[in-house]
Amino acid sequence: MAATAKRGTKPVFKTARPYTETDWPDLTAQQKRDTTDLVCSLLQPLGDYRKTHLSPSKGKKRRRESQKEKNEDADKSTPNTPPPPPEISHHILIGLNSVTRHLESLAAHTAPPSAPSHAKADAPPPDATPPRPLSIVLIPHNHPPASLPHAHIPTLVHLCTMTSQKDKAIRLLAVPPGCEPAIAEALHIPHVGALAIFEGAPGADALVAYVREHVAVTRCAWIEEAMGPEWKDTKIQDK
């Protein structure tokens, strides 16, 4: 009996974007360790302040139960006013939402308009104060497109640096998730979704100099390609 003829496999078609993928800097293992150590050293005074002078939250229910006791003890004890936080606390942004909002605001002032006819409607007022420039943006994920919460960060960083000088452009540090516990411990907080450091932050000169020397600028070539007049066909892959 003749062997049964092998059935032909059905081809699988996949589509891909016709634009160039985002290119963000890939750090070596040594660079990841060095940048993490420098970031932790910069943030450690703020973490020590939080640990010494700020009490961790114990939940609303616990606060309600202890509010009466606090009111009764208020007359018996004089509250101690904590000292002001370290200066670095005024020169950083902590949290993915805070970093995203500032990048969006910064991009609105620096990125060129995609539609010149609508530039006047979308442009900020001439007397509006521009947002403070950033020197470093750090996210605890070394492959942003694979992380839904961080996928937009490289694009925003690129938009913020399109009109900046290369030596002053924002550097994106996409570090592995394993670096996050050390940074969170330095800040004395449970989690760090993102971190941004303002330009001219006190005590950050060594970190900024190292990063600008070893970390390249993030590039999103697809933005320029999408703004151009050239038609881009959809890429179809036969597998």
mmCIF file of C-alpha atoms in Angstrom:
data_model
loop_
_atom_site.group_PDB
_atom_site.id
_atom_site.type_symbol
_atom_site.label_atom_id
_atom_site.label_comp_id
_atom_site.label_asym_id
_atom_site.label_seq_id
_atom_site.Cartn_x
_atom_site.Cartn_y
_atom_site.Cartn_z
ATOM 1 C CA MET A 1 0.000 0.000 0.000
ATOM 2 C CA ALA A 2 1.370 3.328 -1.003
ATOM 3 C CA ALA A 3 2.272 5.683 1.767
ATOM 4 C CA THR A 4 -0.249 8.376 2.430
ATOM 5 C CA ALA A 5 0.742 11.570 0.667
ATOM 6 C CA LYS A 6 1.881 14.265 3.041
ATOM 7 C CA ARG A 7 -0.549 17.116 3.239
ATOM 8 C CA GLY A 8 0.860 20.508 2.312
ATOM 9 C CA THR A 9 1.060 22.969 5.155
ATOM 10 C CA LYS A 10 -1.046 26.075 4.892
ATOM 11 C CA PRO A 11 1.056 29.245 4.643
ATOM 12 C CA VAL A 12 0.782 31.717 7.487
ATOM 13 C CA PHE A 13 0.872 35.398 6.638
ATOM 14 C CA LYS A 14 1.951 38.041 9.132
ATOM 15 C CA THR A 15 1.847 41.781 8.755
ATOM 16 C CA ALA A 16 4.419 44.199 10.105
ATOM 17 C CA ARG A 17 4.701 47.957 10.236
ATOM 18 C CA PRO A 18 6.550 49.479 7.291
ATOM 19 C CA TYR A 19 8.445 51.885 9.520
ATOM 20 C CA THR A 20 11.816 51.502 11.188
ATOM 21 C CA GLU A 21 11.680 50.132 14.717
ATOM 22 C CA THR A 22 12.587 52.313 17.688
ATOM 23 C CA ASP A 23 16.260 52.145 18.611
ATOM 24 C CA TRP A 24 17.102 52.650 22.280
ATOM 25 C CA PRO A 25 20.543 52.130 23.848
ATOM 26 C CA ASP A 26 21.455 48.622 24.970
ATOM 27 C CA LEU A 27 23.670 48.775 28.054
ATOM 28 C CA THR A 28 26.401 46.297 28.852
ATOM 29 C CA ALA A 29 26.350 44.407 32.143
ATOM 30 C CA GLN A 30 29.067 46.663 33.566
ATOM 31 C CA GLN A 31 27.233 49.818 32.496
ATOM 32 C CA LYS A 32 24.051 48.560 34.136
ATOM 33 C CA ARG A 33 25.877 47.978 37.405
ATOM 34 C CA ASP A 34 27.652 51.327 37.254
ATOM 35 C CA THR A 35 24.531 53.337 36.476
ATOM 36 C CA THR A 36 22.511 51.522 39.137
ATOM 37 C CA ASP A 37 25.198 52.210 41.749
ATOM 38 C CA LEU A 38 25.395 55.885 40.783
ATOM 39 C CA VAL A 39 21.608 56.263 40.855
ATOM 40 C CA CYS A 40 21.372 54.586 44.262
ATOM 41 C CA SER A 41 24.138 56.802 45.654
ATOM 42 C CA LEU A 42 22.289 59.895 44.437
ATOM 43 C CA LEU A 43 18.954 58.803 45.922
ATOM 44 C CA GLN A 44 20.211 57.326 49.200
ATOM 45 C CA PRO A 45 19.932 60.601 51.208
ATOM 46 C CA LEU A 46 16.275 60.874 50.236
ATOM 47 C CA GLY A 47 15.663 57.262 51.243
ATOM 48 C CA ASP A 48 17.358 57.839 54.602
ATOM 49 C CA TYR A 49 15.148 60.874 55.145
ATOM 50 C CA ARG A 50 12.003 58.884 54.355
ATOM 51 C CA LYS A 51 13.083 56.084 56.653
ATOM 52 C CA THR A 52 13.835 58.428 59.557
ATOM 53 C CA HIS A 53 11.117 61.066 59.335
ATOM 54 C CA LEU A 54 8.197 59.576 57.385
ATOM 55 C CA SER A 55 5.984 56.810 58.735
ATOM 56 C CA PRO A 56 4.755 54.216 56.236
ATOM 57 C CA SER A 57 1.029 54.128 55.550
ATOM 58 C CA LYS A 58 -0.938 51.577 57.584
ATOM 59 C CA GLY A 59 -4.260 51.918 55.760
ATOM 60 C CA LYS A 60 -7.336 54.105 56.231
ATOM 61 C CA LYS A 61 -8.999 51.811 58.757
ATOM 62 C CA ARG A 62 -5.994 51.840 61.038
ATOM 63 C CA ARG A 63 -5.780 55.619 60.742
ATOM 64 C CA ARG A 64 -9.439 56.042 61.706
ATOM 65 C CA GLU A 65 -9.045 53.780 64.721
ATOM 66 C CA SER A 66 -5.995 55.622 65.937
ATOM 67 C CA GLN A 67 -7.262 59.131 65.170
ATOM 68 C CA LYS A 68 -9.037 59.404 68.507
ATOM 69 C CA GLU A 69 -5.905 58.363 70.383
ATOM 70 C CA LYS A 70 -3.851 60.891 68.442
ATOM 71 C CA ASN A 71 -6.285 63.676 69.297
ATOM 72 C CA GLU A 72 -6.156 62.753 72.974
ATOM 73 C CA ASP A 73 -2.373 62.708 72.984
ATOM 74 C CA ALA A 74 -2.059 65.934 70.990
ATOM 75 C CA ASP A 75 -2.315 68.087 74.104
ATOM 76 C CA LYS A 76 0.133 65.942 76.037
ATOM 77 C CA SER A 77 2.982 65.970 73.571
ATOM 78 C CA THR A 78 4.475 68.652 71.375
ATOM 79 C CA PRO A 79 4.870 67.457 67.777
ATOM 80 C CA ASN A 80 8.388 67.582 66.381
ATOM 81 C CA THR A 81 8.661 69.309 63.023
ATOM 82 C CA PRO A 82 10.838 67.186 60.723
ATOM 83 C CA PRO A 83 13.724 68.886 58.939
ATOM 84 C CA PRO A 84 13.326 69.753 55.263
ATOM 85 C CA PRO A 85 13.957 66.892 52.847
ATOM 86 C CA PRO A 86 17.239 66.667 50.921
ATOM 87 C CA GLU A 87 17.605 69.057 48.006
ATOM 88 C CA ILE A 88 17.585 66.173 45.528
ATOM 89 C CA SER A 89 13.888 65.584 46.285
ATOM 90 C CA HIS A 90 13.060 68.756 44.315
ATOM 91 C CA HIS A 91 15.020 67.621 41.265
ATOM 92 C CA ILE A 92 13.584 64.167 40.535
ATOM 93 C CA LEU A 93 10.286 62.646 39.445
ATOM 94 C CA ILE A 94 9.226 59.275 40.848
ATOM 95 C CA GLY A 95 6.502 57.150 39.301
ATOM 96 C CA LEU A 96 5.428 56.271 35.782
ATOM 97 C CA ASN A 97 2.503 58.718 35.738
ATOM 98 C CA SER A 98 4.589 61.678 36.917
ATOM 99 C CA VAL A 99 7.351 60.956 34.410
ATOM 100 C CA THR A 100 4.871 60.463 31.557
ATOM 101 C CA ARG A 101 3.027 63.711 32.274
ATOM 102 C CA HIS A 102 6.258 65.707 32.343
ATOM 103 C CA LEU A 103 7.539 64.123 29.140
ATOM 104 C CA GLU A 104 4.239 64.888 27.413
ATOM 105 C CA SER A 105 4.410 68.502 28.554
ATOM 106 C CA LEU A 106 8.042 68.772 27.493
ATOM 107 C CA ALA A 107 7.336 67.217 24.091
ATOM 108 C CA ALA A 108 4.501 69.682 23.496
ATOM 109 C CA HIS A 109 7.023 72.538 23.810
ATOM 110 C CA THR A 110 9.953 71.012 21.928
ATOM 111 C CA ALA A 111 8.623 68.614 19.281
ATOM 112 C CA PRO A 112 7.944 70.096 15.819
ATOM 113 C CA PRO A 113 4.265 70.123 14.776
ATOM 114 C CA SER A 114 3.184 67.363 12.410
ATOM 115 C CA ALA A 115 0.566 69.596 10.780
ATOM 116 C CA PRO A 116 1.787 73.192 10.298
ATOM 117 C CA SER A 117 -1.727 74.429 9.511
ATOM 118 C CA HIS A 118 -2.809 73.519 13.041
ATOM 119 C CA ALA A 119 0.350 74.712 14.768
ATOM 120 C CA LYS A 120 -1.256 77.869 16.135
ATOM 121 C CA ALA A 121 -4.147 75.978 17.685
ATOM 122 C CA ASP A 122 -1.950 73.373 19.345
ATOM 123 C CA ALA A 123 1.005 75.542 20.305
ATOM 124 C CA PRO A 124 1.297 76.728 23.920
ATOM 125 C CA PRO A 125 0.962 80.463 24.647
ATOM 126 C CA PRO A 126 4.143 82.471 23.950
ATOM 127 C CA ASP A 127 4.426 83.536 27.589
ATOM 128 C CA ALA A 128 3.941 80.007 28.944
ATOM 129 C CA THR A 129 6.789 78.810 31.133
ATOM 130 C CA PRO A 130 8.457 75.794 29.486
ATOM 131 C CA PRO A 131 8.757 72.645 31.600
ATOM 132 C CA ARG A 132 12.053 71.937 33.295
ATOM 133 C CA PRO A 133 14.394 69.946 31.055
ATOM 134 C CA LEU A 134 15.358 66.419 32.023
ATOM 135 C CA SER A 135 18.774 64.826 31.800
ATOM 136 C CA ILE A 136 17.937 61.159 32.515
ATOM 137 C CA VAL A 137 14.840 58.969 32.366
ATOM 138 C CA LEU A 138 15.119 55.508 33.929
ATOM 139 C CA ILE A 139 12.666 52.653 33.509
ATOM 140 C CA PRO A 140 13.072 49.183 35.074
ATOM 141 C CA HIS A 141 12.625 47.261 31.833
ATOM 142 C CA ASN A 142 15.370 46.584 29.286
ATOM 143 C CA HIS A 143 12.924 45.995 26.389
ATOM 144 C CA PRO A 144 10.266 48.758 26.506
ATOM 145 C CA PRO A 145 8.105 47.480 23.584
ATOM 146 C CA ALA A 146 7.545 44.235 25.509
ATOM 147 C CA SER A 147 6.215 46.152 28.522
ATOM 148 C CA LEU A 148 2.819 47.779 27.955
ATOM 149 C CA PRO A 149 3.258 50.371 30.749
ATOM 150 C CA HIS A 150 6.671 51.469 29.391
ATOM 151 C CA ALA A 151 6.185 51.123 25.619
ATOM 152 C CA HIS A 152 5.445 54.840 25.125
ATOM 153 C CA ILE A 153 8.491 56.143 27.002
ATOM 154 C CA PRO A 154 11.096 55.847 24.172
ATOM 155 C CA THR A 155 8.811 57.736 21.783
ATOM 156 C CA LEU A 156 8.239 60.559 24.262
ATOM 157 C CA VAL A 157 11.962 60.784 25.008
ATOM 158 C CA HIS A 158 12.698 61.058 21.288
ATOM 159 C CA LEU A 159 10.070 63.785 20.820
ATOM 160 C CA CYS A 160 11.628 65.751 23.675
ATOM 161 C CA THR A 161 15.095 65.598 22.097
ATOM 162 C CA MET A 162 14.310 66.270 18.434
ATOM 163 C CA THR A 163 15.392 69.921 18.744
ATOM 164 C CA SER A 164 17.996 69.452 21.493
ATOM 165 C CA GLN A 165 21.755 69.407 21.155
ATOM 166 C CA LYS A 166 23.185 65.910 21.291
ATOM 167 C CA ASP A 167 25.228 66.568 24.427
ATOM 168 C CA LYS A 168 22.137 67.943 26.206
ATOM 169 C CA ALA A 169 19.634 65.371 24.963
ATOM 170 C CA ILE A 170 17.712 63.236 27.440
ATOM 171 C CA ARG A 171 19.242 59.815 27.954
ATOM 172 C CA LEU A 172 16.975 56.807 28.426
ATOM 173 C CA LEU A 173 18.223 54.163 30.842
ATOM 174 C CA ALA A 174 16.300 50.944 30.198
ATOM 175 C CA VAL A 175 17.682 48.744 32.969
ATOM 176 C CA PRO A 176 16.623 45.151 33.730
ATOM 177 C CA PRO A 177 13.792 44.596 36.232
ATOM 178 C CA GLY A 178 16.364 43.088 38.593
ATOM 179 C CA CYS A 179 17.803 46.578 39.173
ATOM 180 C CA GLU A 180 14.521 47.955 40.507
ATOM 181 C CA PRO A 181 14.739 46.507 44.062
ATOM 182 C CA ALA A 182 18.054 48.262 44.694
ATOM 183 C CA ILE A 183 16.684 51.608 43.472
ATOM 184 C CA ALA A 184 13.458 51.184 45.455
ATOM 185 C CA GLU A 185 15.456 50.319 48.564
ATOM 186 C CA ALA A 186 17.601 53.419 48.113
ATOM 187 C CA LEU A 187 14.417 55.521 47.975
ATOM 188 C CA HIS A 188 12.784 53.557 50.802
ATOM 189 C CA ILE A 189 9.662 52.891 48.735
ATOM 190 C CA PRO A 190 8.193 49.544 47.644
ATOM 191 C CA HIS A 191 8.254 50.075 43.875
ATOM 192 C CA VAL A 192 9.760 52.339 41.207
ATOM 193 C CA GLY A 193 7.832 52.322 37.933
ATOM 194 C CA ALA A 194 9.953 55.094 36.423
ATOM 195 C CA LEU A 195 12.400 57.759 37.519
ATOM 196 C CA ALA A 196 13.426 61.067 35.949
ATOM 197 C CA ILE A 197 16.241 63.419 36.939
ATOM 198 C CA PHE A 198 16.055 67.109 36.083
ATOM 199 C CA GLU A 199 18.870 68.919 34.334
ATOM 200 C CA GLY A 200 21.233 70.494 36.855
ATOM 201 C CA ALA A 201 20.186 68.278 39.776
ATOM 202 C CA PRO A 202 22.596 68.750 42.703
ATOM 203 C CA GLY A 203 24.933 65.819 43.241
ATOM 204 C CA ALA A 204 24.088 64.253 39.874
ATOM 205 C CA ASP A 205 27.084 65.545 37.917
ATOM 206 C CA ALA A 206 28.992 62.242 38.032
ATOM 207 C CA LEU A 207 25.917 60.223 37.042
ATOM 208 C CA VAL A 208 24.952 62.537 34.178
ATOM 209 C CA ALA A 209 28.532 62.707 32.869
ATOM 210 C CA TYR A 210 28.854 58.907 32.903
ATOM 211 C CA VAL A 211 25.496 58.362 31.216
ATOM 212 C CA ARG A 212 26.099 60.941 28.490
ATOM 213 C CA GLU A 213 29.480 59.385 27.764
ATOM 214 C CA HIS A 214 28.337 55.759 27.583
ATOM 215 C CA VAL A 215 24.631 55.866 26.662
ATOM 216 C CA ALA A 216 23.507 56.854 23.174
ATOM 217 C CA VAL A 217 20.471 58.966 22.353
ATOM 218 C CA THR A 218 17.173 57.156 21.778
ATOM 219 C CA ARG A 219 16.025 57.283 18.156
ATOM 220 C CA CYS A 220 12.534 56.785 16.746
ATOM 221 C CA ALA A 221 13.156 56.939 13.015
ATOM 222 C CA TRP A 222 9.556 56.020 12.276
ATOM 223 C CA ILE A 223 8.413 59.463 13.477
ATOM 224 C CA GLU A 224 10.341 61.241 10.721
ATOM 225 C CA GLU A 225 9.251 58.563 8.242
ATOM 226 C CA ALA A 226 5.595 58.959 9.211
ATOM 227 C CA MET A 227 5.824 62.757 8.849
ATOM 228 C CA GLY A 228 7.344 62.454 5.368
ATOM 229 C CA PRO A 229 5.337 62.380 2.111
ATOM 230 C CA GLU A 230 6.578 58.942 1.034
ATOM 231 C CA TRP A 231 4.029 56.116 0.896
ATOM 232 C CA LYS A 232 4.888 53.053 2.980
ATOM 233 C CA ASP A 233 3.384 49.709 2.008
ATOM 234 C CA THR A 234 2.385 47.178 4.631
ATOM 235 C CA LYS A 235 4.997 44.480 5.068
ATOM 236 C CA ILE A 236 3.651 40.949 4.604
ATOM 237 C CA GLN A 237 5.734 38.022 5.782
ATOM 238 C CA ASP A 238 5.047 34.499 4.458
ATOM 239 C CA LYS A 239 5.993 31.825 6.995
#
